[in-house]
CSV table of C-alpha atoms (C1' of nucleotides) in Angstrom, one decimal:
chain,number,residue,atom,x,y,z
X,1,UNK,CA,-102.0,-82.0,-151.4
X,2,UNK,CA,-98.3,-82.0,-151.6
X,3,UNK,CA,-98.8,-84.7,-154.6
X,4,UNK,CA,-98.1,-81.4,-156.9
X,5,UNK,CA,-94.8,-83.1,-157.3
X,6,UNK,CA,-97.0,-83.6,-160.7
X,7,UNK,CA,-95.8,-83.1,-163.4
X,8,UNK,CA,-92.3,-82.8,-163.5
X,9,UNK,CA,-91.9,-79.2,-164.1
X,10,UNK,CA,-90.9,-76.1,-162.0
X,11,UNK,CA,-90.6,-72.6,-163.3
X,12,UNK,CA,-94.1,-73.0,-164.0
X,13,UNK,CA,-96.5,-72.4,-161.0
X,14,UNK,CA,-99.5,-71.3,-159.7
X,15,UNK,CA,-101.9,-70.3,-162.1
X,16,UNK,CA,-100.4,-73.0,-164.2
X,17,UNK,CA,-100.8,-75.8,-161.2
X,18,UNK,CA,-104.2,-74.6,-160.3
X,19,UNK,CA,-105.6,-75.4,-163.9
X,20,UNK,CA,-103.6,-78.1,-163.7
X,21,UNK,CA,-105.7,-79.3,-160.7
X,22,UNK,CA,-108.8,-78.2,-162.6
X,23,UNK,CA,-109.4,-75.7,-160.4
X,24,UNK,CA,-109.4,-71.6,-160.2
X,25,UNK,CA,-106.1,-70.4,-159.2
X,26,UNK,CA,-106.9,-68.8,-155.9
X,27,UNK,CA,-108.7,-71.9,-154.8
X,28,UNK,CA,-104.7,-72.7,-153.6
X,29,UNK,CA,-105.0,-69.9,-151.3
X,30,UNK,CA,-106.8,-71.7,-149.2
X,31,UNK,CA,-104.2,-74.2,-148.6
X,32,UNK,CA,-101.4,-72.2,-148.5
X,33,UNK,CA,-100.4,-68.7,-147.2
X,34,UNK,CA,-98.5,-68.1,-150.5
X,35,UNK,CA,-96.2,-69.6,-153.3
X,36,UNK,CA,-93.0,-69.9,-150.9
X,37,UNK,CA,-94.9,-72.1,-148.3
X,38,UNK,CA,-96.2,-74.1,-151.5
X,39,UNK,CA,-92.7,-74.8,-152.4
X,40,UNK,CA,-91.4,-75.4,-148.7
X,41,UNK,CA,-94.3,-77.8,-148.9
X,42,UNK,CA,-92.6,-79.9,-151.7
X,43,UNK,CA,-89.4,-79.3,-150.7
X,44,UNK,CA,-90.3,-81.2,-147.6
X,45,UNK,CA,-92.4,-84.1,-149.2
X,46,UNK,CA,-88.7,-84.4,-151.4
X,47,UNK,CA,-86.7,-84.4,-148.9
X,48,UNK,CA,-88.7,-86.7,-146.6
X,49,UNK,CA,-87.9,-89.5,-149.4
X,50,UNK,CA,-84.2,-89.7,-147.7
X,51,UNK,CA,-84.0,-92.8,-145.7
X,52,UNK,CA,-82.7,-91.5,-142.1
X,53,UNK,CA,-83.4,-94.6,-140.3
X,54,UNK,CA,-80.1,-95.3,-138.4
X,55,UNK,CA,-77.6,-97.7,-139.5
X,56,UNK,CA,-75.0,-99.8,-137.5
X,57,UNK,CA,-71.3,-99.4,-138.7
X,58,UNK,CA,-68.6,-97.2,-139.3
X,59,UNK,CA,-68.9,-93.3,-139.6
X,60,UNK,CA,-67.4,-93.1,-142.7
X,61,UNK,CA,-69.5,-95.6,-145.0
X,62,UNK,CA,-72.8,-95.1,-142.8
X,63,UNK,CA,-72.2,-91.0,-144.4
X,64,UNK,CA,-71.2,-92.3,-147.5
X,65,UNK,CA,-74.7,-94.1,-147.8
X,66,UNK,CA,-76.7,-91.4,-146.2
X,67,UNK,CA,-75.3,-88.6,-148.6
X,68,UNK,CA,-75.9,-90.7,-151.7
X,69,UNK,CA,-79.4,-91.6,-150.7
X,70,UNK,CA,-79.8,-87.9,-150.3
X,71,UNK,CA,-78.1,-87.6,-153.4
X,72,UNK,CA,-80.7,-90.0,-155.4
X,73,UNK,CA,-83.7,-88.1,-154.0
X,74,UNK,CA,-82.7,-84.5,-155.4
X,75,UNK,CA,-81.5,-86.3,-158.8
X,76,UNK,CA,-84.9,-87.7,-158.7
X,77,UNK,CA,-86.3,-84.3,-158.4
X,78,UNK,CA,-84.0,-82.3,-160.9
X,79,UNK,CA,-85.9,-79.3,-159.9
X,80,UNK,CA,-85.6,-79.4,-156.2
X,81,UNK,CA,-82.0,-79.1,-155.4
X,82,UNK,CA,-82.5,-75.4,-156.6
X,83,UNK,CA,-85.3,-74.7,-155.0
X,84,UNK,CA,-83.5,-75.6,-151.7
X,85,UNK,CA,-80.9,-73.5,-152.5
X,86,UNK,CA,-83.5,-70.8,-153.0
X,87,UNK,CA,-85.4,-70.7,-149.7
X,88,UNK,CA,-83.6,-68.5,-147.3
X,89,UNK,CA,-84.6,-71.1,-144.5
X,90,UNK,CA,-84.6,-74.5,-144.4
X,91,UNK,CA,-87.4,-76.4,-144.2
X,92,UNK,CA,-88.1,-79.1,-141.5
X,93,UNK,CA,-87.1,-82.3,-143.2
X,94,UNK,CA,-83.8,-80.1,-144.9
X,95,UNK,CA,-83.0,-79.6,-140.9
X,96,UNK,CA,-84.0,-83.3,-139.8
X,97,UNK,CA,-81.7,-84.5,-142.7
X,98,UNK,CA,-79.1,-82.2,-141.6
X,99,UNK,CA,-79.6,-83.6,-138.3
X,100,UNK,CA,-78.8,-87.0,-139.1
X,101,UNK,CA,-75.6,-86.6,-141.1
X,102,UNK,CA,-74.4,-84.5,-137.6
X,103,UNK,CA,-75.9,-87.2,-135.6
X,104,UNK,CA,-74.1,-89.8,-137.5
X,105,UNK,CA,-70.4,-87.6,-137.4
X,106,UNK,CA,-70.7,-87.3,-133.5
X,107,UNK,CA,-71.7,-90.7,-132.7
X,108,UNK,CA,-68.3,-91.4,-135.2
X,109,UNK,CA,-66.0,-89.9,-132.6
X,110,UNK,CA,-65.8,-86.2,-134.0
X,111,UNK,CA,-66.0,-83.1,-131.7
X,112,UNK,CA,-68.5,-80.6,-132.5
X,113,UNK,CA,-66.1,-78.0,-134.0
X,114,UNK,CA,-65.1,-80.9,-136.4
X,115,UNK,CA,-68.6,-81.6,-137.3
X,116,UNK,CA,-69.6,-78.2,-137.6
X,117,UNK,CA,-66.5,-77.8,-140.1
X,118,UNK,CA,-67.2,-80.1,-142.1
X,119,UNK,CA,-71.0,-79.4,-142.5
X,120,UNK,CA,-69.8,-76.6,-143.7
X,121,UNK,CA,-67.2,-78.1,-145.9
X,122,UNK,CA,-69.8,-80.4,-147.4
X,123,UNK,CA,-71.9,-77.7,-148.2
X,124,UNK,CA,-70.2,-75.0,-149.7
X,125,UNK,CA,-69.0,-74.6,-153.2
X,126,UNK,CA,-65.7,-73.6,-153.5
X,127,UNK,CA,-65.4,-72.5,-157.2
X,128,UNK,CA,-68.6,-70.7,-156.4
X,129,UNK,CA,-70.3,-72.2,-159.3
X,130,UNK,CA,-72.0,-75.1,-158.6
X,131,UNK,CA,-71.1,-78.6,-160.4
X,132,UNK,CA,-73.9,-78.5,-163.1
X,133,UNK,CA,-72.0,-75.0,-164.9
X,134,UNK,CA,-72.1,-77.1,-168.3
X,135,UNK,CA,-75.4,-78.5,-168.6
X,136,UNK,CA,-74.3,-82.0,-169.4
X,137,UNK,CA,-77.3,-82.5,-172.2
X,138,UNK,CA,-75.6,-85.2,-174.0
X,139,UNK,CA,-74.5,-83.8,-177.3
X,140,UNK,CA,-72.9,-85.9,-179.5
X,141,UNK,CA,-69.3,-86.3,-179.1
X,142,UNK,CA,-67.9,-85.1,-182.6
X,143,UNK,CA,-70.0,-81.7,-182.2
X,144,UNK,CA,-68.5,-81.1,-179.2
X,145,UNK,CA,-64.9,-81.9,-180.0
X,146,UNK,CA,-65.5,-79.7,-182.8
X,147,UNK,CA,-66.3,-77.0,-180.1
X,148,UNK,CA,-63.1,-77.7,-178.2
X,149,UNK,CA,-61.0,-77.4,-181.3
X,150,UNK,CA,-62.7,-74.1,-181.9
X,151,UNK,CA,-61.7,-72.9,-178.4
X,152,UNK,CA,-58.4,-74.2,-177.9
X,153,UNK,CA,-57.2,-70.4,-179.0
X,154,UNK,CA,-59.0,-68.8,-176.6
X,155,UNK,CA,-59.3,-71.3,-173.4
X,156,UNK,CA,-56.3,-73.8,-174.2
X,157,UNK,CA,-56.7,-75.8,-170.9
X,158,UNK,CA,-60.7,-76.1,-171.0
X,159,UNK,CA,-60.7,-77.2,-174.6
X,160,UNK,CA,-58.0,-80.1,-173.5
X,161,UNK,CA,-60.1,-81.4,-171.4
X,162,UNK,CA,-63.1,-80.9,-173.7
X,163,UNK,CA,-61.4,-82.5,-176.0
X,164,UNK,CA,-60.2,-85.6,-173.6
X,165,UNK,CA,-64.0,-85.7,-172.5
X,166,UNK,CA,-65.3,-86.3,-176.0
X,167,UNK,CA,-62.6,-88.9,-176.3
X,168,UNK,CA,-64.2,-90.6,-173.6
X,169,UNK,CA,-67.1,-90.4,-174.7
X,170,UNK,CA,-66.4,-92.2,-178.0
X,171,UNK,CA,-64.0,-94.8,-176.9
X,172,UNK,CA,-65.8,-95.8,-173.4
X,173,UNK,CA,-70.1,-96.5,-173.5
X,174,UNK,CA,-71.7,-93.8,-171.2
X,175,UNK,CA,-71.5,-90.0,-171.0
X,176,UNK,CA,-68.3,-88.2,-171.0
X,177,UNK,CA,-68.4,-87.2,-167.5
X,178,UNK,CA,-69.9,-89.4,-165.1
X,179,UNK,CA,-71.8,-87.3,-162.5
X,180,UNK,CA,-72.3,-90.3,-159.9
X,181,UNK,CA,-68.7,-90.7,-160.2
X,182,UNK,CA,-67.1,-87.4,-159.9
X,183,UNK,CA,-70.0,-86.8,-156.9
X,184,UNK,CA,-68.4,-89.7,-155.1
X,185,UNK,CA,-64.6,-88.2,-155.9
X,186,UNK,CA,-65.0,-85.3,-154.4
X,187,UNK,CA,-67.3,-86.8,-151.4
X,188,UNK,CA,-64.5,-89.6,-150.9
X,189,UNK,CA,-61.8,-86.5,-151.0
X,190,UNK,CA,-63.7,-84.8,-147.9
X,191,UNK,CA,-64.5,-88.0,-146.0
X,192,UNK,CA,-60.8,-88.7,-146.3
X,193,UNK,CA,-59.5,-85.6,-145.1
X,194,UNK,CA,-62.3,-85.5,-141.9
X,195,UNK,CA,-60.4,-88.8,-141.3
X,196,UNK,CA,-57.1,-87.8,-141.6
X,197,UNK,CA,-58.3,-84.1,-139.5
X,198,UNK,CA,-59.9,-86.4,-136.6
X,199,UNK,CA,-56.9,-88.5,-136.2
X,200,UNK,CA,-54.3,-85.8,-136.4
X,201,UNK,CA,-56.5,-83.7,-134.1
L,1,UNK,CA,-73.0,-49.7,-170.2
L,2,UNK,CA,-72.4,-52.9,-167.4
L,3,UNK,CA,-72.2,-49.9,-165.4
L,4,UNK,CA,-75.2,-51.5,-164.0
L,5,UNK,CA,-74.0,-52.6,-161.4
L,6,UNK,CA,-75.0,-50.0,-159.5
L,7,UNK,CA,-77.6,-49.9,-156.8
L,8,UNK,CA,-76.5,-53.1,-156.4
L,9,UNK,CA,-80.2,-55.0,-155.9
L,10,UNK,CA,-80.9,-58.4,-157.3
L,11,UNK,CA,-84.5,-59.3,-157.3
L,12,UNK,CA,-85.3,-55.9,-159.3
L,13,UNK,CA,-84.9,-55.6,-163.1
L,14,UNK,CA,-85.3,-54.2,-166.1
L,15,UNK,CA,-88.1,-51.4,-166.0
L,16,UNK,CA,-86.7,-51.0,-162.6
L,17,UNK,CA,-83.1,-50.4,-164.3
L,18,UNK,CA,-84.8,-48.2,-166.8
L,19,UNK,CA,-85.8,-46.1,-164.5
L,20,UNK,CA,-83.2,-45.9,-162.4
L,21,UNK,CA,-80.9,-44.7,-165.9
L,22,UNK,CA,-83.7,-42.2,-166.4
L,23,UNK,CA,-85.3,-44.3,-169.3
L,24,UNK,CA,-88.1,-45.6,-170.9
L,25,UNK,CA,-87.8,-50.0,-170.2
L,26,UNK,CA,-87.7,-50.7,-173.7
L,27,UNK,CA,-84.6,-48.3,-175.1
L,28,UNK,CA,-82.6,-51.3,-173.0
L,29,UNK,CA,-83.8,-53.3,-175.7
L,30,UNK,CA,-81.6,-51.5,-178.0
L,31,UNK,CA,-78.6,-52.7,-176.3
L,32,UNK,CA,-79.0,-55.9,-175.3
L,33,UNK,CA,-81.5,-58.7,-176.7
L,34,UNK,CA,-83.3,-59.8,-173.8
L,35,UNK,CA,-82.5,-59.7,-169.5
L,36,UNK,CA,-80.7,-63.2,-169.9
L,37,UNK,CA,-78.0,-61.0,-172.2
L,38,UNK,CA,-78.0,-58.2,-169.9
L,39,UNK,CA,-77.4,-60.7,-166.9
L,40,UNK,CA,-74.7,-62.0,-168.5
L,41,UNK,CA,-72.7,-58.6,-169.3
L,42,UNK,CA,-73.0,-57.6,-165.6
L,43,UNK,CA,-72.2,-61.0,-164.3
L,44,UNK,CA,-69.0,-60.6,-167.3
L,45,UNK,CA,-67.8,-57.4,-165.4
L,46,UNK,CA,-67.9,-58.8,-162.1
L,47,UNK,CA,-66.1,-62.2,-162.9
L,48,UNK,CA,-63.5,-60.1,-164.6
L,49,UNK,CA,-62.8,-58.5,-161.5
L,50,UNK,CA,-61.0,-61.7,-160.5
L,51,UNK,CA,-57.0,-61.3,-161.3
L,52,UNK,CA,-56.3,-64.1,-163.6
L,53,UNK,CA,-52.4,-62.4,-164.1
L,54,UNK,CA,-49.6,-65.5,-164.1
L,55,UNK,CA,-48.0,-66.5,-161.2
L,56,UNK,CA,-45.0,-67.6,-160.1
L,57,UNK,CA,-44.8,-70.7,-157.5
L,58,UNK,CA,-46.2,-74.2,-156.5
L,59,UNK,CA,-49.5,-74.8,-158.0
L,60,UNK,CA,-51.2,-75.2,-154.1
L,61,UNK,CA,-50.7,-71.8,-152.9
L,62,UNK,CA,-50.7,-69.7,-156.7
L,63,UNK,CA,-54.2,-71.6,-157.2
L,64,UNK,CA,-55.2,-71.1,-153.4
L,65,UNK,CA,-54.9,-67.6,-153.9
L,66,UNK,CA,-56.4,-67.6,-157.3
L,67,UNK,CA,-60.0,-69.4,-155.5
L,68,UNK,CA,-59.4,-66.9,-152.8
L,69,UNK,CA,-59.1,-63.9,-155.0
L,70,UNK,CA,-62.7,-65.0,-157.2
L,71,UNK,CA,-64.1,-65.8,-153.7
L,72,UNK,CA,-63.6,-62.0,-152.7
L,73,UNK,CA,-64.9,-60.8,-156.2
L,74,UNK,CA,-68.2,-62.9,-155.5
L,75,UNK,CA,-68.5,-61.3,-151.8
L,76,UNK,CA,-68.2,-58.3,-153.1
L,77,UNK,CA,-71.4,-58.3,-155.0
L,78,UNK,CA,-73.6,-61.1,-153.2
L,79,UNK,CA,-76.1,-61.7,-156.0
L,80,UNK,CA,-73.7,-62.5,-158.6
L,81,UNK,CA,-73.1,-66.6,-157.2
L,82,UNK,CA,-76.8,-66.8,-157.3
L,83,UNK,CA,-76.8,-65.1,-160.2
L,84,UNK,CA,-73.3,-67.5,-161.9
L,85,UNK,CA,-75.5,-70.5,-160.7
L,86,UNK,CA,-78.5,-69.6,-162.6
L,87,UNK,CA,-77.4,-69.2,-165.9
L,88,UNK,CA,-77.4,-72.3,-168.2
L,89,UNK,CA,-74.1,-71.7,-170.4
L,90,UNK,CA,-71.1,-70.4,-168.6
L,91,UNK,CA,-70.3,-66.4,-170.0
L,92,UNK,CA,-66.8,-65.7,-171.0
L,93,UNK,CA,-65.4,-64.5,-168.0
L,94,UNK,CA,-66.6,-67.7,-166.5
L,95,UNK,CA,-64.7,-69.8,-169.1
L,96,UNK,CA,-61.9,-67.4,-168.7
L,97,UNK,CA,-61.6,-68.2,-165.3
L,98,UNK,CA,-61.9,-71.8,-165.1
L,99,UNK,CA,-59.1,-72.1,-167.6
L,100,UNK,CA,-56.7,-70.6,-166.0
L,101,UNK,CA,-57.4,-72.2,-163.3
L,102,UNK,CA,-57.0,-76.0,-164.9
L,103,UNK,CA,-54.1,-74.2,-166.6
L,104,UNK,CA,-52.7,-74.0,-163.5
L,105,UNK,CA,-53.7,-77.5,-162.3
L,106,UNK,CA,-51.4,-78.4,-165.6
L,107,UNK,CA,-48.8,-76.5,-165.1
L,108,UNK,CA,-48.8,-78.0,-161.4
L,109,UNK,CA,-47.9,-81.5,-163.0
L,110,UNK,CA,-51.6,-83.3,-162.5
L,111,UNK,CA,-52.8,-85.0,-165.7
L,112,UNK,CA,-56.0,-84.3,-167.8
L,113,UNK,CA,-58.5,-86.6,-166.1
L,114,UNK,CA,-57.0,-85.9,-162.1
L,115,UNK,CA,-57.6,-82.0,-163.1
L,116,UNK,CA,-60.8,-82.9,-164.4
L,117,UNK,CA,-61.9,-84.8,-161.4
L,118,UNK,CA,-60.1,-82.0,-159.1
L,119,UNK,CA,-62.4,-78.8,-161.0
L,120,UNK,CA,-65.4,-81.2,-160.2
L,121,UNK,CA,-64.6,-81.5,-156.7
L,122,UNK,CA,-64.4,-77.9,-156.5
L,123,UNK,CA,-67.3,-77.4,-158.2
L,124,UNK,CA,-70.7,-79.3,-156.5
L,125,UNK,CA,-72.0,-78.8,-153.8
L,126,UNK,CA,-71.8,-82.2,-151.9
L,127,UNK,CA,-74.8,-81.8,-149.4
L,128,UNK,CA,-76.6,-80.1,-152.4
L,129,UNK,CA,-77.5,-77.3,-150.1
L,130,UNK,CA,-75.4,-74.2,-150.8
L,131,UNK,CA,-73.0,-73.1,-147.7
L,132,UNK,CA,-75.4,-69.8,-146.8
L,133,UNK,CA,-77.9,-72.5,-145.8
L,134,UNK,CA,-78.7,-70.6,-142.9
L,135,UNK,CA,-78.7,-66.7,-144.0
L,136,UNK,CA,-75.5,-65.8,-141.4
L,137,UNK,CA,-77.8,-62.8,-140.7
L,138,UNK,CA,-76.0,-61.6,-137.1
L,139,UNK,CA,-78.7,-62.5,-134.9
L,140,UNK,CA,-77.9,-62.0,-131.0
L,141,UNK,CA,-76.0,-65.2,-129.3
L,142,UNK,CA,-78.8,-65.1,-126.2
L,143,UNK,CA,-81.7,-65.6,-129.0
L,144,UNK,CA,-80.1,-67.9,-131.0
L,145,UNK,CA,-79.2,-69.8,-127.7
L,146,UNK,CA,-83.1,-69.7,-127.2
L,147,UNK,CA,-84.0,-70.8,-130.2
L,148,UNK,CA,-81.7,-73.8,-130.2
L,149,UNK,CA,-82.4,-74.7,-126.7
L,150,UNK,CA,-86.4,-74.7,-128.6
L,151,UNK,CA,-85.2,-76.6,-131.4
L,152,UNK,CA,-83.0,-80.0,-128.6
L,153,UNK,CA,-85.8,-82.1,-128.5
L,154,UNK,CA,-86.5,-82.7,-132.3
L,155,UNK,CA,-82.9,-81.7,-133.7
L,156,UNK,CA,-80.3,-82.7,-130.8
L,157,UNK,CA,-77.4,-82.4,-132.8
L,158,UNK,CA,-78.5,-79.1,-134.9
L,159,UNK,CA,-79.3,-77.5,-131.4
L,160,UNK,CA,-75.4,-78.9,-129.8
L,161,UNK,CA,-73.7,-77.7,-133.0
L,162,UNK,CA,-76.0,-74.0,-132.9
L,163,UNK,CA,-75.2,-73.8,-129.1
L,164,UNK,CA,-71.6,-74.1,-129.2
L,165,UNK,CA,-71.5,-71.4,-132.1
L,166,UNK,CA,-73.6,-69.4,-130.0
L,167,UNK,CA,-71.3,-70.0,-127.0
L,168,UNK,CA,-68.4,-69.0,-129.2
L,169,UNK,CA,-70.0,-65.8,-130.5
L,170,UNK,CA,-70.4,-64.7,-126.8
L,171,UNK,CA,-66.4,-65.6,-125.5
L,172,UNK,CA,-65.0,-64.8,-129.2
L,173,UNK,CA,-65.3,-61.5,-130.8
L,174,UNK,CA,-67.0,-61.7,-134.3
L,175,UNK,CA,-69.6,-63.7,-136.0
L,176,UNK,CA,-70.3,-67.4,-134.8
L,177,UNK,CA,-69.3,-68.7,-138.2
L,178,UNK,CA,-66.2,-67.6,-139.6
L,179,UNK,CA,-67.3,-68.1,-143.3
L,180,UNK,CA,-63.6,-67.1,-144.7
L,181,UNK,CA,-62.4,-69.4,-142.3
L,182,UNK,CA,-64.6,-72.4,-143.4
L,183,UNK,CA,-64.0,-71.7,-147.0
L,184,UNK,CA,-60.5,-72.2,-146.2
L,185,UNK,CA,-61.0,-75.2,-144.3
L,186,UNK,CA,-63.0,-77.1,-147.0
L,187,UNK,CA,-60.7,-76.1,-150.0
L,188,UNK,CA,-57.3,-76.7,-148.5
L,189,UNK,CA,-59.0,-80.1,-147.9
L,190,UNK,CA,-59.6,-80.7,-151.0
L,191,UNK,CA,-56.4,-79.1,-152.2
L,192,UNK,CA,-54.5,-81.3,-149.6
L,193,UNK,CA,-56.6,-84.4,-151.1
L,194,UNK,CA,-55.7,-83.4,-155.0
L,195,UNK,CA,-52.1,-83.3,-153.7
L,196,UNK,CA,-51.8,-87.0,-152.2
L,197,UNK,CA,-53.7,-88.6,-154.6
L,198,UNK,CA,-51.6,-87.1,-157.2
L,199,UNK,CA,-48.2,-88.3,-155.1
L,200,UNK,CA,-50.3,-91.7,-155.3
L,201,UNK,CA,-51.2,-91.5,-158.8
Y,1,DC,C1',-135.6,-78.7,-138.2
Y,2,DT,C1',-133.6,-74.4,-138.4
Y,3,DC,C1',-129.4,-71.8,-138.0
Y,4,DG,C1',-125.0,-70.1,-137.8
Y,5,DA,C1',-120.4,-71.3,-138.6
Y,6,DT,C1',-116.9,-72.8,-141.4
Y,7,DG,C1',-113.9,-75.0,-145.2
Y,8,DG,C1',-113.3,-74.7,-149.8
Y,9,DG,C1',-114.1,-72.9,-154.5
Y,10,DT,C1',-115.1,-68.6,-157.6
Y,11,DG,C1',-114.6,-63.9,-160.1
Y,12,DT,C1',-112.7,-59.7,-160.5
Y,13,DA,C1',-109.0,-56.7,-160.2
Y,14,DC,C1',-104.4,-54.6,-159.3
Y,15,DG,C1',-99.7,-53.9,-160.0
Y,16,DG,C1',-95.6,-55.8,-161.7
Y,17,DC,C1',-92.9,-58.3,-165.0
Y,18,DG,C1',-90.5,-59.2,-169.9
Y,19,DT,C1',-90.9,-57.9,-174.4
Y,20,DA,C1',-93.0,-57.5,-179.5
Y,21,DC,C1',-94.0,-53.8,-182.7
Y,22,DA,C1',-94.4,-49.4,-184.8
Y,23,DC,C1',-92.8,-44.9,-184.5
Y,24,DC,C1',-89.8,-40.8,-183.9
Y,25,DT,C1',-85.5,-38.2,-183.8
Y,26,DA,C1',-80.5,-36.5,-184.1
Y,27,DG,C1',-76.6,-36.9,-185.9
Y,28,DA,C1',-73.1,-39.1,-189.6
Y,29,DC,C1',-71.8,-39.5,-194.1
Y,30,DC,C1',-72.2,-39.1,-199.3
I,1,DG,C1',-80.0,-31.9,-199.1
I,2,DG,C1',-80.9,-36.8,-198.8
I,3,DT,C1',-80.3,-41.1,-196.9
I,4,DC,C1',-79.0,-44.2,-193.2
I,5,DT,C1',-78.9,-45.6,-188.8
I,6,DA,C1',-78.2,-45.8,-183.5
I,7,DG,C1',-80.7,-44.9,-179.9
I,8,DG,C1',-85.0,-43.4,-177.4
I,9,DT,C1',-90.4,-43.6,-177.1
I,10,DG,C1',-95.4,-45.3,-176.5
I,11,DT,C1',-98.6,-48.7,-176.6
I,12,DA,C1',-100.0,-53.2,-175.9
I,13,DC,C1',-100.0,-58.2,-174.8
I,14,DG,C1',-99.8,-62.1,-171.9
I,15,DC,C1',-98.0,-63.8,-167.9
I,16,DC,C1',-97.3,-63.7,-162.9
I,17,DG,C1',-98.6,-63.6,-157.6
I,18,DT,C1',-102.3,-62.3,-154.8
I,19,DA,C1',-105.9,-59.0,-152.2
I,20,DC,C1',-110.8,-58.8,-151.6
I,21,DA,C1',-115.5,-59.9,-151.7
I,22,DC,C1',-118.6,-63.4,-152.6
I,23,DC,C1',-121.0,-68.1,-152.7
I,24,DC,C1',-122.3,-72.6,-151.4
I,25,DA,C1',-122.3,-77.2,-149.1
I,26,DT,C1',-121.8,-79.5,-145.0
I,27,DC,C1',-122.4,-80.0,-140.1
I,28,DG,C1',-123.1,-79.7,-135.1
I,29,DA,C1',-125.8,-77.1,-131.6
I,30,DG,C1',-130.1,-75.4,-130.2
DNA sequence: CTCGATGGGTGTACGGCGTACACCTAGACC
DNA sequence: GGTCTAGGTGTACGCCGTACACCCATCGAG
C-alpha cells in the first residue's frame, strides 16, 4: 500500500501512480479519501524510518544522533522534506518524532519553556529561505567561478564566496559545500547555546 | 504590472489573475513567459520591500535588524516564504538580499568560510519541518487543553509542552506562541554562537 | 445452495489548470 | 498610406483531482 515510495518521483501523482500500479486511476479511491491522505500516508511510512528507540547518555549527543538519523531519512527521501512542509498538519509519526526529541530535552534537565523554545528554534528558518536556495547540482567548478566573476559587479560579497566555494572545490575532493557538514554547524551552534541557556537559566 | 499582488491569494493563478485584471488568461502571456516568470516578478517586488540601505554600527544588531526587517516583509504577505522556498534559482532580489547580508558579515570582521557557514546556519531548517508546523491558527485555550489532555497517553511530552502554552494563553494575554518572540530567540542564538566562535576563531 | 452484502476495480464525465498557436487590432513611425 | 509591432483574443490540447454509477468476485448466513 504505502510501498508507492516507488519510484522515486514526486510532482507526479495519481493518475500517473495508478498506471503505474497497473491499475485505473480511481481504483486508489478506494484506499484513500483523497491525494492529501495518500501523501500523509507516505509521509508517515518516511518518517517511521527514524530510529526513536531510547538511548542512554547525555542530552546533548543522544539529540545530536536522533536529529541526524532524522536527517538521513528525509535525505533518503529528497522529496519528502517538502511534502512535510506542505501538509498543514502533521502526521502521526511527524508528532511521535517530535515527541522523542522533547522527550529526550526534558529527561536532559530542560524546563518546558526551554524545550518548547528551542523546538521552535530548531525548526524555523531564520533567513526565511530554506538551506537548499542554490540547488547544489554539482556543476563544474570553472563554470561556476566563471559565474562568480560575472557577478562580482552586482553581488560583490556572494560572488566571494562563490568564488572561495569553487576554490574548494578544485583544491579539496568533494563538493564545494558540504551539506552534512554545514547541517551539523548550525545544529552544533543551537545545541551549544540550549547548553549555555540551561546553565545560565 | 507586479501590481499583482493584489487580492493577495496563493493557491489561485493565472486564468484566475486574468480575470481578476479583466482579461482573457492568455494576454498574460504577452508579458511574462510562463507562471514560474510571473512568480518570480511578484516574489521580486516583495523581497525588495526589505530595506537593504547601509548601516552604521556593530554587525550583531545592524544585521539583527536587517533579518528582522525581511522577516516583517515575509509576514506581510504569507505566501511569499512558501512561495521563496519553491523556486529552484534564487530571483534577484533574493541574491540582492543575501549579499548584503554576508556583506555585512564582512564588514563585521568574520572571514569567507565562518560567513559561509554563518548564512548556512541561517538558512536550513534543522528539524526539516518549517517553524508553522502547527498552523498558529488561534484556537481557544480550553479546546486545545482538551485536545492535548486526548493526545498524554501516546505523545506525553507534545501534550506537557501544548498544555503549558495553553495554560499560558489563559493567564497571558495574546497568542500561546509568541512567533516574533521565538524568531528572536533562535536567531540571537545563533548570532550569539557566530560571535564566540569567531572570538575563538 | 442460494442470497445478499461488501471490498475492490472500471468507465465516463466535469471543471480546473498551464499554455501552444493563429488571429486581430490600435497606435507609432517612416 | 503603409508597415511594424505591442498587446489583447479565441480555440484547443493534455494534464490534473475526483464525483458518480456500475460491475464482479468472494464469503458468511440462512
Amino acid at each position: 500500500m504505502a510501498l508507492a515510495d516507488e519510484a522515486g518521483l514526486d510532482g507526479l501523482s495519481m493518475r500517473r501512480l495508478a498506471t503505474e500500479l497497473g491499475v485505473v486511476p480511481m481504483a486508489l479511491y478506494k484506499h484513500v479519501a483523497n491525494k492529501d491522505e495518500l501523501l500523509d500516508g507516505i509521509i508517515d511510512t518516511v518518517v517511521s524510518e527514524i530510529d526513536l528507540t531510547p538511548v542512554e547518555g547525555d542530552w546533548k549527543p543522544v539529540i545530536r544522533g536522533r536529529i541526524l538519523a532524522a536527517r538521513q531519512a528525509l535525505l533518503r527521501h529528497p522529496w519528502a522534506s517538502g511534502a512535510i512542509e506542505a501538509r498543514r498538519n502533521p502526521t502521526p509519526a511527524v508528532m511521535a518524532y517530535l515527541d522523542s526529541i522533547i522527550g529526550l530535552f526534558r529527561a536532559g534537565g530542560f524546563g518546558v519553556d526551554e524545550v518548547h523554545h528551542a523546538i521552535h528554534a530548531l525548526g524555523s528558518r531564520i533567513l526565511g529561505f530554506s538551506q537548499e536556495l542554490f540547488d547544489d547540482t554539482p556543476t563544474d567548478p570553472d563554470a561556476q567561478e566563471q559565474a562568480a566573476h560575472a557577478m562580482a559587479g552586482t553581488f560583490p560579497w556572494l560572488a566571494e564566496m562563490a568564488l572561495q566555494v569553487a576554490h574548494d572545490e578544485k583544491t579539496v575532493v568533494g563538493s564545494g559545500c558540504d551539506d552534512q557538514f554545514e547541517f551539523e554547524f548550525a545544529l552544533d551552534l543551537l545545541l551549544d547555546g540550549f547548553e549555555r541557556l540551561r546553565k545560565a537559566g
